[in-house]
Coordinates of C-alpha atoms in Angstrom, one line a residue:
M1056 CA 5.0 5.4 -27.8
R1057 CA 7.4 6.8 -25.3
R1058 CA 6.9 6.4 -21.6
P1059 CA 8.7 8.1 -18.7
A1060 CA 11.3 5.4 -18.3
A1061 CA 12.6 6.1 -14.8
L1062 CA 9.2 6.4 -13.2
V1063 CA 7.8 3.4 -15.1
V1064 CA 10.7 1.1 -14.4
A1065 CA 10.9 2.0 -10.7
F1066 CA 7.1 1.5 -10.2
A1067 CA 7.1 -1.7 -12.1
L1068 CA 9.9 -3.2 -10.2
A1069 CA 8.2 -2.2 -6.9
L1070 CA 5.1 -3.9 -8.1
G1071 CA 7.0 -7.0 -9.0
A1072 CA 8.4 -7.1 -5.5
A1073 CA 5.0 -6.6 -4.0
A1074 CA 3.8 -9.6 -5.9
A1075 CA 6.2 -11.9 -4.0
R1076 CA 5.6 -10.6 -0.5
A1077 CA 6.3 -12.7 2.6
D1078 CA 3.0 -14.5 2.4
D1079 CA 3.8 -15.6 -1.1
A1080 CA 7.5 -15.7 -0.8
P1081 CA 8.7 -19.1 -1.6
P1082 CA 11.4 -21.0 0.4
Q1083 CA 13.3 -22.6 -2.5
R1084 CA 13.2 -23.6 -6.2
T1085 CA 10.4 -25.9 -7.2
D1086 CA 11.8 -27.3 -10.5
Q1087 CA 12.5 -31.0 -11.1
A1088 CA 10.2 -32.2 -8.3
Q1089 CA 12.1 -30.0 -5.9
R1090 CA 14.2 -31.9 -3.3
P1091 CA 16.5 -30.4 -0.6
E1092 CA 20.0 -31.5 0.0
S1093 CA 18.9 -34.4 2.1
D1094 CA 17.2 -35.8 -1.0
A1095 CA 14.1 -36.4 1.1
P1096 CA 10.8 -36.0 -0.7
V1097 CA 9.2 -32.5 -0.3
E1098 CA 5.6 -32.5 0.6
L1099 CA 3.6 -30.5 -2.0
S1100 CA 1.1 -28.0 -0.9
G1101 CA -1.4 -25.6 -2.4
T1102 CA -1.8 -25.6 -6.2
L1103 CA 1.0 -28.0 -6.8
A1104 CA -0.5 -30.6 -4.5
K1105 CA -3.8 -30.1 -6.3
A1106 CA -2.2 -30.5 -9.7
A1107 CA -0.3 -33.7 -8.6
A1108 CA -3.6 -35.2 -7.4
S1109 CA -5.7 -34.2 -10.4
G1110 CA -3.2 -34.2 -13.2
A1111 CA -4.4 -30.9 -14.4
L1112 CA -4.2 -27.1 -14.0
T1113 CA -7.0 -24.7 -15.0
I1114 CA -6.1 -21.6 -17.0
A1115 CA -8.5 -18.7 -17.1
Y1116 CA -8.4 -16.9 -20.4
R1117 CA -10.0 -14.0 -22.3
D1118 CA -11.7 -14.2 -25.6
A1119 CA -10.7 -10.8 -27.1
S1120 CA -7.6 -9.5 -25.4
I1121 CA -5.4 -9.4 -28.5
P1122 CA -2.6 -10.4 -28.7
F1123 CA -2.4 -11.6 -25.1
S1124 CA -5.3 -14.0 -24.8
Y1125 CA -8.0 -14.6 -27.4
L1126 CA -9.7 -17.2 -29.5
S1127 CA -8.3 -18.6 -32.7
A1128 CA -10.5 -19.4 -35.7
R1129 CA -10.8 -22.9 -34.2
G1130 CA -12.1 -21.5 -30.9
E1131 CA -8.8 -22.3 -29.1
P1132 CA -7.2 -19.9 -26.6
I1133 CA -4.0 -18.4 -28.1
G1134 CA -1.7 -15.4 -27.5
Y1135 CA 1.4 -14.0 -25.7
S1136 CA 0.1 -14.6 -22.2
I1137 CA -1.3 -18.0 -23.1
E1138 CA 2.1 -19.2 -24.4
L1139 CA 3.8 -18.0 -21.2
C1140 CA 1.3 -19.8 -19.1
R1141 CA 1.8 -23.0 -21.0
K1142 CA 5.5 -22.7 -19.9
L1143 CA 4.3 -22.4 -16.3
V1144 CA 2.2 -25.6 -16.7
D1145 CA 5.2 -27.4 -18.1
A1146 CA 7.3 -26.3 -15.1
A1147 CA 4.6 -27.4 -12.7
G1148 CA 4.5 -30.8 -14.4
N1149 CA 8.2 -31.1 -13.9
A1150 CA 7.8 -30.1 -10.2
V1151 CA 5.1 -32.7 -9.5
G1152 CA 6.6 -35.4 -11.6
R1153 CA 3.8 -35.9 -14.2
K1154 CA 2.5 -34.3 -17.4
L1155 CA -0.3 -31.9 -16.6
E1156 CA -3.5 -31.5 -18.7
V1157 CA -4.6 -27.9 -19.3
K1158 CA -8.3 -27.2 -18.6
W1159 CA -9.7 -23.9 -19.8
L1160 CA -12.0 -21.4 -18.1
P1161 CA -13.3 -18.3 -20.0
V1162 CA -13.4 -15.2 -17.9
T1163 CA -14.3 -11.5 -18.3
S1164 CA -12.7 -8.4 -16.8
E1165 CA -15.3 -8.6 -14.0
S1166 CA -15.0 -12.3 -13.2
R1167 CA -11.2 -13.0 -13.6
I1168 CA -10.0 -12.0 -10.1
D1169 CA -12.7 -14.1 -8.4
A1170 CA -11.9 -17.0 -10.6
I1171 CA -8.4 -17.1 -9.1
A1172 CA -9.3 -16.2 -5.5
S1173 CA -12.1 -18.8 -5.4
G1174 CA -10.0 -21.6 -6.8
K1175 CA -12.0 -22.0 -10.0
A1176 CA -8.8 -21.3 -12.0
D1177 CA -5.1 -21.8 -11.1
L1178 CA -3.6 -19.2 -13.5
E1179 CA -5.2 -16.2 -15.2
C1180 CA -3.5 -15.6 -18.5
G1181 CA -4.8 -12.4 -20.1
S1182 CA -4.1 -8.7 -19.9
T1183 CA -4.5 -8.0 -16.2
T1184 CA -2.9 -5.0 -14.5
N1185 CA -1.0 -5.6 -11.3
N1186 CA -1.9 -2.9 -8.9
L1187 CA -1.9 -2.5 -5.1
E1188 CA -5.6 -3.1 -4.7
R1189 CA -5.6 -6.3 -6.6
S1190 CA -2.4 -7.5 -5.0
R1191 CA -4.2 -7.6 -1.7
V1192 CA -6.4 -10.4 -3.1
V1193 CA -4.3 -12.3 -5.6
A1194 CA -0.6 -12.7 -6.5
F1195 CA 1.1 -11.7 -9.8
S1196 CA 4.0 -13.0 -11.8
P1197 CA 6.9 -10.6 -12.8
T1198 CA 5.7 -8.0 -15.2
I1199 CA 5.2 -9.3 -18.7
F1200 CA 4.1 -6.1 -20.4
V1201 CA 3.7 -2.4 -19.7
S1202 CA 0.7 -0.5 -21.1
G1203 CA -1.5 2.5 -20.3
T1204 CA -5.0 3.9 -21.0
K1205 CA -5.5 5.7 -24.3
L1206 CA -8.4 6.5 -26.6
M1207 CA -9.5 4.9 -29.8
V1208 CA -11.7 7.0 -32.2
K1209 CA -12.8 6.9 -35.8
R1210 CA -10.5 8.6 -38.2
G1211 CA -11.7 12.1 -38.8
S1212 CA -13.0 12.5 -35.2
P1213 CA -12.3 15.8 -33.6
I1214 CA -11.1 14.0 -30.4
R1215 CA -7.3 14.2 -30.1
S1216 CA -7.0 14.2 -26.3
F1217 CA -9.1 13.6 -23.2
R1218 CA -9.5 17.4 -23.2
D1219 CA -11.8 17.0 -26.2
L1220 CA -14.2 14.6 -24.5
R1221 CA -16.7 17.2 -23.1
G1222 CA -20.2 16.3 -24.2
K1223 CA -19.0 13.0 -25.7
T1224 CA -19.7 9.3 -24.9
V1225 CA -16.8 7.2 -23.8
V1226 CA -17.0 3.4 -23.5
V1227 CA -14.9 1.3 -21.2
T1228 CA -14.9 -2.4 -20.6
A1229 CA -16.5 -3.3 -17.2
G1230 CA -14.1 -4.4 -14.5
T1231 CA -11.0 -2.8 -15.9
T1232 CA -8.6 -0.2 -14.4
N1233 CA -9.4 2.0 -17.4
E1234 CA -12.9 2.8 -15.9
G1235 CA -11.3 4.1 -12.8
A1236 CA -8.8 6.1 -14.9
M1237 CA -11.5 7.8 -16.9
R1238 CA -13.5 8.6 -13.7
G1239 CA -10.4 10.2 -12.3
I1240 CA -10.1 12.3 -15.4
Q1241 CA -13.6 13.5 -15.1
K1242 CA -13.1 14.5 -11.4
K1243 CA -9.6 16.0 -11.7
F1244 CA -10.2 18.1 -14.8
G1245 CA -14.0 18.7 -14.5
I1246 CA -14.7 17.4 -17.9
D1247 CA -18.3 16.4 -18.4
F1248 CA -18.6 13.3 -20.6
K1249 CA -20.8 10.2 -20.5
L1250 CA -19.1 7.1 -19.4
V1251 CA -20.6 3.7 -20.3
A1252 CA -19.4 0.2 -19.6
A1253 CA -19.6 -2.7 -22.1
R1254 CA -19.3 -6.5 -21.2
D1255 CA -16.0 -7.1 -23.0
H1256 CA -13.4 -5.5 -25.4
A1257 CA -15.2 -6.7 -28.5
E1258 CA -18.4 -5.1 -27.4
S1259 CA -16.6 -1.8 -26.5
F1260 CA -15.0 -1.8 -30.0
A1261 CA -18.4 -2.4 -31.6
M1262 CA -20.0 0.5 -29.8
V1263 CA -17.5 2.9 -31.5
A1264 CA -17.9 1.2 -34.8
E1265 CA -21.7 1.5 -34.6
G1266 CA -21.6 5.2 -33.5
K1267 CA -23.0 4.4 -30.0
A1268 CA -19.8 5.8 -28.4
D1269 CA -17.4 8.5 -29.6
A1270 CA -14.3 6.9 -28.0
F1271 CA -13.1 3.6 -26.5
A1272 CA -10.8 4.0 -23.5
T1273 CA -8.6 1.0 -22.7
D1274 CA -4.9 -0.1 -22.7
D1275 CA -3.2 1.1 -25.8
V1276 CA -1.9 -2.3 -26.9
L1277 CA -5.4 -3.8 -26.7
L1278 CA -6.6 -1.0 -29.0
Y1279 CA -3.9 -1.7 -31.5
G1280 CA -4.7 -5.4 -31.3
L1281 CA -8.4 -4.9 -31.9
I1282 CA -7.7 -2.6 -34.9
A1283 CA -5.3 -5.2 -36.3
K1284 CA -7.7 -8.0 -35.8
N1285 CA -10.5 -6.1 -37.6
N1286 CA -8.1 -5.0 -40.4
A1287 CA -9.2 -1.4 -39.7
R1288 CA -6.2 0.8 -39.6
G1289 CA -7.8 3.0 -42.2
K1290 CA -10.9 3.5 -40.1
Y1291 CA -9.7 4.0 -36.5
Q1292 CA -6.8 5.6 -34.7
V1293 CA -5.4 5.6 -31.1
V1294 CA -5.0 9.2 -29.8
G1295 CA -3.9 11.2 -26.8
E1296 CA -1.5 10.9 -23.9
F1297 CA -1.3 8.0 -21.5
L1298 CA -3.9 8.3 -18.9
S1299 CA -2.8 5.5 -16.6
Y1300 CA 0.1 3.1 -15.9
D1301 CA -0.7 -0.6 -16.3
P1302 CA 1.9 -3.3 -15.8
Y1303 CA 0.5 -6.7 -16.7
G1304 CA 1.2 -10.0 -14.9
I1305 CA -0.1 -13.6 -14.7
M1306 CA -2.4 -13.9 -11.8
Y1307 CA -2.4 -16.8 -9.3
R1308 CA -3.6 -17.5 -5.8
K1309 CA -2.2 -15.5 -3.0
G1310 CA -0.6 -17.4 0.0
D1311 CA 0.8 -20.2 -2.1
P1312 CA 4.6 -20.1 -1.6
Q1313 CA 5.5 -23.2 -3.6
L1314 CA 3.6 -21.9 -6.7
A1315 CA 5.1 -18.4 -6.1
R1316 CA 8.6 -19.9 -6.2
L1317 CA 7.8 -21.9 -9.3
V1318 CA 6.4 -18.8 -11.1
I1319 CA 9.4 -16.6 -10.2
D1320 CA 12.0 -19.3 -11.1
T1321 CA 10.2 -20.2 -14.4
F1322 CA 10.1 -16.6 -15.5
R1323 CA 13.7 -16.1 -14.6
D1324 CA 14.6 -19.1 -16.8
L1325 CA 12.4 -17.9 -19.6
A1326 CA 13.9 -14.4 -19.6
E1327 CA 17.5 -15.8 -19.3
D1328 CA 16.9 -18.2 -22.2
G1329 CA 15.4 -15.5 -24.4
E1330 CA 12.0 -17.2 -24.5
V1331 CA 10.2 -14.0 -23.3
D1332 CA 11.8 -12.1 -26.2
R1333 CA 10.9 -14.8 -28.7
Q1334 CA 7.3 -14.9 -27.6
Y1335 CA 7.1 -11.1 -27.8
Q1336 CA 8.5 -11.1 -31.4
R1337 CA 6.0 -13.8 -32.3
W1338 CA 2.9 -12.0 -31.0
F1339 CA 3.8 -8.3 -31.5
M1340 CA 6.1 -8.1 -34.4
T1341 CA 5.0 -10.8 -36.9
R1342 CA 1.7 -11.6 -38.5
L1343 CA -1.0 -12.8 -36.2
P1344 CA -3.3 -15.7 -37.3
T1345 CA -5.6 -12.9 -38.7
G1346 CA -2.9 -12.0 -41.2
T1347 CA -2.1 -8.6 -39.7
S1348 CA 0.7 -7.5 -37.4
I1349 CA 0.5 -5.1 -34.4
D1350 CA 4.1 -4.1 -35.2
L1351 CA 4.8 -2.9 -31.7
P1352 CA 8.5 -3.1 -30.7
M1353 CA 9.3 -3.9 -27.1
S1354 CA 9.5 -0.7 -25.1
P1355 CA 12.8 0.2 -23.3
Q1356 CA 10.9 -0.1 -20.0
L1357 CA 9.9 -3.7 -20.7
E1358 CA 13.4 -4.5 -22.0
T1359 CA 14.8 -3.4 -18.7
L1360 CA 12.3 -5.4 -16.7
V1361 CA 13.0 -8.6 -18.7
K1362 CA 16.7 -8.1 -18.1
A1363 CA 16.0 -7.7 -14.4
M1364 CA 13.8 -10.8 -14.5
A1365 CA 16.7 -12.9 -15.8
A1366 CA 19.1 -11.7 -13.1
R1367 CA 20.1 -14.3 -10.6
P1368 CA 21.1 -13.5 -7.0
E1369 CA 24.8 -13.7 -6.4

């Protein structure tokens, strides 16, 4: 699983900078009920003002984005992104001076961006790619994972690359960047395959399992997660080259400088403290609640990004 390091890191750092543009760029740290040198109370605004008044933040979550955001056997949201978002909620509680309740909102690939933009949710904690189109509508945290589109097929399938897809049926999950990536492949290489969209990742996986699709195209880490969840390493495999570049981030509302400052400062603290690394080890390198492990070491690109995340301006 090697990626072109220089290109990936440069692009991811550029996206991280784009997520904190001037309209989201925060004026100062927001931790410990943020107070300037005069010790005068700071008037809260945006999401933090709402949280202070309601005593809660709403997290939008996914039900099958393993291991980022999915439901446990008890029906509770768990995963790598969920744990990082819990840290953001704790930091927001410190900023507003009260413990905040977490309210949960299930979303799909199609509904997640609107959930943040409309104010239905305050944070979206899943497996969402930060790209230029989306950053015009919502804001993103620093990059928490780097992935890319690949293909999952049944073992024994003749498909080894996108070049083998002519005449085949490929399923994608509706509302994902993978759909655009596969349409781009069709156009650029003139490969005639049928592209169908399923409601969520679980349904896409099921279409391959049931023989309704020959391949499932989505982010490689999600494919490994679904295979692990279903204890199906002997039945399915992930094949081919990377067909897209997908840096993940936590989504929040655009134009909220106090929340943007809190997100940036909290992730800096988490990276500096080693919490990002610990959470990665927990969700990618040890057994999941299902009893299986994805066994996916942190890529050199993400290691570099986490180190950059922890850096403090001199």
